[in-house]
CSV table of C-alpha atoms in Angstrom, one decimal:
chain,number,residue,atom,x,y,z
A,16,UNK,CA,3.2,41.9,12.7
A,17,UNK,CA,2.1,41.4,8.7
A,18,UNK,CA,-0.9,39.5,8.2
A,19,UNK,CA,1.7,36.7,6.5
A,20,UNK,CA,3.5,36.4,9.6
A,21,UNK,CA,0.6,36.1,12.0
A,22,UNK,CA,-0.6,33.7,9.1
A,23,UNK,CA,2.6,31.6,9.2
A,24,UNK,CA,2.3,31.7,12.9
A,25,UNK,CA,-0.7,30.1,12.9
A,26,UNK,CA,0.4,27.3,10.7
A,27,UNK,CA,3.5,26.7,12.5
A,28,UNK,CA,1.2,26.2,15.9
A,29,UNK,CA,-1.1,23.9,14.3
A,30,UNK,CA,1.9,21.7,12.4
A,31,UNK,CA,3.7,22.0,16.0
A,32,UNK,CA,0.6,20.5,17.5
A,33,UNK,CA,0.1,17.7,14.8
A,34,UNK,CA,3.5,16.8,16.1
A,35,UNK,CA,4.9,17.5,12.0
A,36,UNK,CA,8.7,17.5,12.2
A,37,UNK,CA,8.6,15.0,14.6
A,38,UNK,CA,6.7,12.0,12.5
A,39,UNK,CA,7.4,8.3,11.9
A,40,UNK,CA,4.9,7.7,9.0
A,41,UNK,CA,1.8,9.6,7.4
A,42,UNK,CA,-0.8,7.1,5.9
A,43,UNK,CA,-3.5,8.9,3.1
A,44,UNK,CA,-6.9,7.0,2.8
A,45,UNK,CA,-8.9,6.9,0.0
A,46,UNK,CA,-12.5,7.8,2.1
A,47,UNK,CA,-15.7,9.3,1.5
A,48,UNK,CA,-14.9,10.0,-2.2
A,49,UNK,CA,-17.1,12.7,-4.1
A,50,UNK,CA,-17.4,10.5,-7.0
A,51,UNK,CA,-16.6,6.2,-5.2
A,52,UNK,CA,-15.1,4.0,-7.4
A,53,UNK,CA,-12.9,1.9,-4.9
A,54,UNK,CA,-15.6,1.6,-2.8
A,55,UNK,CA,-18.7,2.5,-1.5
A,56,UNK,CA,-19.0,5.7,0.1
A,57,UNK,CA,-20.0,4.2,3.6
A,58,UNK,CA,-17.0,2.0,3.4
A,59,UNK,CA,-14.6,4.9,2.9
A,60,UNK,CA,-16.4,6.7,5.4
A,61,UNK,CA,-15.9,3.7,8.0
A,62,UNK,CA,-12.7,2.9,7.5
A,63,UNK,CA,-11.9,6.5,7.9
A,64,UNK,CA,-13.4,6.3,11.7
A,65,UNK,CA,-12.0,3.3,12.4
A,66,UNK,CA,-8.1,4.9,11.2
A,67,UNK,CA,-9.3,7.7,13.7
A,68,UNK,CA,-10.5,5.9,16.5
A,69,UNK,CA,-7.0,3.5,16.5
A,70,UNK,CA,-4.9,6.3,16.1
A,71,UNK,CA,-6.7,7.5,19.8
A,72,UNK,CA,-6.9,4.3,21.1
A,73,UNK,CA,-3.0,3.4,20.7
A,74,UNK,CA,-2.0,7.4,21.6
A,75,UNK,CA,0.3,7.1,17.8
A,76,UNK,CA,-1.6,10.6,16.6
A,77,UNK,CA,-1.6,14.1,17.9
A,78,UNK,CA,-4.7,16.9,17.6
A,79,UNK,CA,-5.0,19.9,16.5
A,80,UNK,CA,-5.4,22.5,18.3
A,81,UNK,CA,-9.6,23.5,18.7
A,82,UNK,CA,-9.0,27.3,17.1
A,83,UNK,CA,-7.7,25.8,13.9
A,84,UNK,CA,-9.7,26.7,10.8
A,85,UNK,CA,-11.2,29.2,12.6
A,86,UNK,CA,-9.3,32.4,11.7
A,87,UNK,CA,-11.7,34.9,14.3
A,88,UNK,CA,-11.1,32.6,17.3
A,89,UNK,CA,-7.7,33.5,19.1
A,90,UNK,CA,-4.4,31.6,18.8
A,91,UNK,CA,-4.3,30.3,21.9
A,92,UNK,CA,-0.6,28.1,23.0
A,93,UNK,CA,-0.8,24.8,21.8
A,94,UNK,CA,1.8,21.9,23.1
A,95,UNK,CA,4.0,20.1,21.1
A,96,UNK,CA,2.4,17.1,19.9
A,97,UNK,CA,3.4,13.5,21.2
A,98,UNK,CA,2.1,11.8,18.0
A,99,UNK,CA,4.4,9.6,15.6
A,100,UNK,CA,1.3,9.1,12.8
A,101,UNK,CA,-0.2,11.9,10.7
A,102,UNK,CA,-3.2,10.5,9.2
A,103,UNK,CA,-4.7,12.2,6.2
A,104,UNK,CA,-8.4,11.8,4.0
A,105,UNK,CA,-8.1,12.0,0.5
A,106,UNK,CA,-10.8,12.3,-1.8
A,107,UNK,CA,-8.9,9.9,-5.0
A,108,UNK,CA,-5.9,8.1,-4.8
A,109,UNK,CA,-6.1,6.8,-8.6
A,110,UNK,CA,-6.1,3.2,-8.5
A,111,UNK,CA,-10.2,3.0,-8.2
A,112,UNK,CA,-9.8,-0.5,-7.6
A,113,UNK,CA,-10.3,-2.8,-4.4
A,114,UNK,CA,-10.4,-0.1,-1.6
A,115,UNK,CA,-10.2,1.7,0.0
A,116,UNK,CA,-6.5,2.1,-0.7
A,117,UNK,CA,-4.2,3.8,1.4
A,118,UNK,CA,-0.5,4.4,1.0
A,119,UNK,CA,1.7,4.9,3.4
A,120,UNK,CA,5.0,7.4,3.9
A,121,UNK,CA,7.7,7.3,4.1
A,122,UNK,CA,8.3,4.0,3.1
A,123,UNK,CA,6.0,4.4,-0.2
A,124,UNK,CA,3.7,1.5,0.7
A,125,UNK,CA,0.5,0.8,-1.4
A,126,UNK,CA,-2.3,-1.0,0.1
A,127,UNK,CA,-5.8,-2.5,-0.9
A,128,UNK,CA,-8.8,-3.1,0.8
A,129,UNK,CA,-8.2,-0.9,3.9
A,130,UNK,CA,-11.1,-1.4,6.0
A,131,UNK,CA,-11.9,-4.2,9.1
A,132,UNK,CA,-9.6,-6.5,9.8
A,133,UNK,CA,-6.9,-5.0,7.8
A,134,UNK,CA,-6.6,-1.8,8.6
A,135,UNK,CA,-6.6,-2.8,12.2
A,136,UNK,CA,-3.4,-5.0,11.0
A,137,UNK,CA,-1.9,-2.1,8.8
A,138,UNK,CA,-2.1,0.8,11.7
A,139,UNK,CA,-0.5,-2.2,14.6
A,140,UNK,CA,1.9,-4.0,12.0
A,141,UNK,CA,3.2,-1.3,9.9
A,142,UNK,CA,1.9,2.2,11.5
A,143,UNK,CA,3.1,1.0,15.0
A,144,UNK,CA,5.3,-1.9,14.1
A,145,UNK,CA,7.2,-0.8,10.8
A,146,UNK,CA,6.5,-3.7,9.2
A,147,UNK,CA,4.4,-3.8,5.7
A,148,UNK,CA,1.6,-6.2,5.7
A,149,UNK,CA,2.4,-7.8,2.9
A,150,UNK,CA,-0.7,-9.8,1.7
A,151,UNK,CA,-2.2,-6.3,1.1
A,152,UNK,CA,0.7,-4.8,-0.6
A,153,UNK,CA,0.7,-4.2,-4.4
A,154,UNK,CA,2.6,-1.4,-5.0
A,155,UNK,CA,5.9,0.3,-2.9
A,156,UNK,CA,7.4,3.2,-4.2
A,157,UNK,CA,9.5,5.5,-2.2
A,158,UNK,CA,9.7,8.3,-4.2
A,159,UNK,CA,14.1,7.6,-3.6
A,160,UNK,CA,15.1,6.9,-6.8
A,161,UNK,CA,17.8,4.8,-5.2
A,162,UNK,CA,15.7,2.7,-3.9
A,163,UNK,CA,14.2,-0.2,-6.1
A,164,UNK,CA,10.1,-0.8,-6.3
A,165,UNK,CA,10.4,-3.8,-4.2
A,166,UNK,CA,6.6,-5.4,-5.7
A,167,UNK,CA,6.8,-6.6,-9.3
A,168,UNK,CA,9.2,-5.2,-12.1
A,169,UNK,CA,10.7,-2.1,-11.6
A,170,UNK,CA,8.8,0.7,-13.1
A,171,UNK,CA,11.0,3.3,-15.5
A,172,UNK,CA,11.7,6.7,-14.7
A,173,UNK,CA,9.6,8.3,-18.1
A,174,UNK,CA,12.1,10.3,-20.3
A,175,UNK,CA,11.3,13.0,-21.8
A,176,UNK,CA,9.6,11.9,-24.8
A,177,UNK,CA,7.9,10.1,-23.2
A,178,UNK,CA,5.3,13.6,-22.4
A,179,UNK,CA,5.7,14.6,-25.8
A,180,UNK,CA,4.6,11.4,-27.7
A,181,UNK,CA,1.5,11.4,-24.8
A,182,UNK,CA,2.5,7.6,-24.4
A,183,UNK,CA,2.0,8.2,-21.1
């Protein structure tokens, strides 16, 4: 077997494991940012241990297997994962305003001040629930075309010239 095979194998486990192909949602949290700017570094790094600890408590998120990462410890089997949430850390979502902000996919949902109280209501309301939590909402944006922004006007496609005139 080629070492991009045994590679893709690897990747396949781990994703199988994650439970990825079988997801509801996958919510991406602003948390323990090189450079903070929508909060403090601590805050981030809290409400990124709290998003952990829920998604344990309420069995919504699978693990990965222990070997991955670790490309000299043996692939060992891994089972399917039971999860319906993938949770991921990001270092900057952009908005550097009122975090930690999380968004939320596939339904494109934007939220502020992610930490507490409110994330405990945005993992059982809209992670568990599938419904938004709307005081927290300021942004939706499916990336469907099709679909309308729901929260404010609707924001234009750019055209082209709009790249080439840098007015955006």
């Amino acid at each position: 077997m080629s070492d991009l095979a045994s590679g893709r194998g690897r990747l396949r486990k781990i994703a199988s494991a994650l439970s990825i192909g079988g997801l509801q949602r996958h919510i991406f949290l602003c948390a323990q940012q090189s450079n903070p700017r929508c909060s403090t570094y601590e805050e981030g790094k809290q409400a990124w241990l709290q998003l952990k600890r829920a998604g344990k408590a309420l069995d919504i998120a699978s693990a990965p297997p222990a070997w991955r990462g670790n490309l000299s410890r043996p692939v060992t089997p891994v089972e399917q994962g039971s999860g319906t949430i993938l949770r991921s850390k990001v270092d900057c979502l952009r908005i550097c305003e009122q975090g930690p902000i999380a968004v939320v996919y596939p339904d494109g949902v934007w939220y502020h001040s992610v930490k507490g109280e409110v994330l405990d209501r945005i993992v059982e309301e809209h992670l568990v629930g599938g419904r938004t939590v709307d005081e927290y909402v300021f942004a939706v944006d499916s990336l469907d075309r099709g679909v309308a922004n729901t929260v404010g006007p609707p924001i234009p496609s750019p055209g082209p010239s709009d790249f080439r005139s840098g007015s955006r």
